[in-house]
PDB file of C-alpha atoms in Angstrom:
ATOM      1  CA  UNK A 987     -27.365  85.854 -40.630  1.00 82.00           C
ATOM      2  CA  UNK A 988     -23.817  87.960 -39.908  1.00 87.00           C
ATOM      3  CA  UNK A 989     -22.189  84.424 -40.825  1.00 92.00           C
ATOM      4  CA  UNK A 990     -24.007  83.439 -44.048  1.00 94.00           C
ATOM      5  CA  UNK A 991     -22.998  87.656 -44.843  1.00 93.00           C
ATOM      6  CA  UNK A 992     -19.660  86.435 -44.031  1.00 93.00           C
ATOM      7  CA  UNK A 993     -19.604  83.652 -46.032  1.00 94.00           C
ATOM      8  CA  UNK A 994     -20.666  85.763 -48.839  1.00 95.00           C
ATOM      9  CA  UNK A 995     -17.968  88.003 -48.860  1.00 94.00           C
ATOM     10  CA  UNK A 996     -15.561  85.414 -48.460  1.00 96.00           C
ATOM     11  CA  UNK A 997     -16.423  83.556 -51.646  1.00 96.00           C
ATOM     12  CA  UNK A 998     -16.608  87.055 -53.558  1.00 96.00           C
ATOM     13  CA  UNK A 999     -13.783  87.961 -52.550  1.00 95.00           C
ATOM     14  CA  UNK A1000     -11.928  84.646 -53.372  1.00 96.00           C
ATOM     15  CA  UNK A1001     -13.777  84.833 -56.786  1.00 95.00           C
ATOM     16  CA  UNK A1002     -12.424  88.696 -57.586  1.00 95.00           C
ATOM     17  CA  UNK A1003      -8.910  87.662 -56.654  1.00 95.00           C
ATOM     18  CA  UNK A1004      -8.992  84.392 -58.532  1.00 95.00           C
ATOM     19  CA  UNK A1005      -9.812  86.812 -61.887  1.00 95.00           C
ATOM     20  CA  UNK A1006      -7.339  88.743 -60.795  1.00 95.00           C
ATOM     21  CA  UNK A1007      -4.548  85.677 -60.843  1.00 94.00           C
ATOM     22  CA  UNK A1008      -6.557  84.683 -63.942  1.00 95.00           C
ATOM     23  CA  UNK A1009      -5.806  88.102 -65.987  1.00 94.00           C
ATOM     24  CA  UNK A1010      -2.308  88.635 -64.230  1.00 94.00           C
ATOM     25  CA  UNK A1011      -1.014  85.474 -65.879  1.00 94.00           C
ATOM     26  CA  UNK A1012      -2.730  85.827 -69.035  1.00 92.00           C
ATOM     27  CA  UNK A1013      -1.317  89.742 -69.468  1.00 94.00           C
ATOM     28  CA  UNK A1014       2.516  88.087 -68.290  1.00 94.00           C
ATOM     29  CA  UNK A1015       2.194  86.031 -71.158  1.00 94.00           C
ATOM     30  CA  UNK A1016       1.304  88.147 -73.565  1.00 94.00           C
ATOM     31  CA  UNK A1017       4.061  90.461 -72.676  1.00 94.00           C
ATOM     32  CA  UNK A1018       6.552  87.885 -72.665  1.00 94.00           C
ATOM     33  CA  UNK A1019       5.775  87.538 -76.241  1.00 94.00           C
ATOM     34  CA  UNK A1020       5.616  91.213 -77.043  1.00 93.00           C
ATOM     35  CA  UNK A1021       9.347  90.861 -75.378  1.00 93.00           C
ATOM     36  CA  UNK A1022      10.785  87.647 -77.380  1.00 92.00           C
ATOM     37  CA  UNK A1023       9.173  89.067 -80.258  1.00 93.00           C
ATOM     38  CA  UNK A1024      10.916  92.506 -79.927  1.00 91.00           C
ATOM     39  CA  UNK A1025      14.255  90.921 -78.857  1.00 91.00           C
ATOM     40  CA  UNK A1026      13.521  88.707 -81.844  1.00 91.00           C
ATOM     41  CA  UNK A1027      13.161  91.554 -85.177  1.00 91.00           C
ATOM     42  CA  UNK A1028      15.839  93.762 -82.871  1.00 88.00           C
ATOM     43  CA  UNK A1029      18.508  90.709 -83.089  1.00 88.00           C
ATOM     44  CA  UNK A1030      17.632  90.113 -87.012  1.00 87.00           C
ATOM     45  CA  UNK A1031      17.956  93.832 -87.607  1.00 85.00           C
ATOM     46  CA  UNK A1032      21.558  93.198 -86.559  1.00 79.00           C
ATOM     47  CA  UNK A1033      22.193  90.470 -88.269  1.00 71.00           C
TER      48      UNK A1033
END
């Protein structure tokens, strides 16, 4: 019983922090595009 509970948690906890990864990587790349992007219209603005 306490084992299958542990089990559980285990995978749950795998799942939440795979998400996690999942959303961390997605929200880098999206700012590293906000960034280029900036550093792009910022350069032409010199230009």
């Amino acid at each position: 019983m306490i084992n299958s509970l542990l089990n559980f948690l285990e995978k749950y906890i795998e799942g939440i922090l795979r998400d996690k990864m999942k959303a961390y990587k997605i929200n880098r790349k999206i700012t590293e595009k906000i960034n280029l992007d900036l550093i792009g219209s910022m350069l032409i603005e010199k230009i």
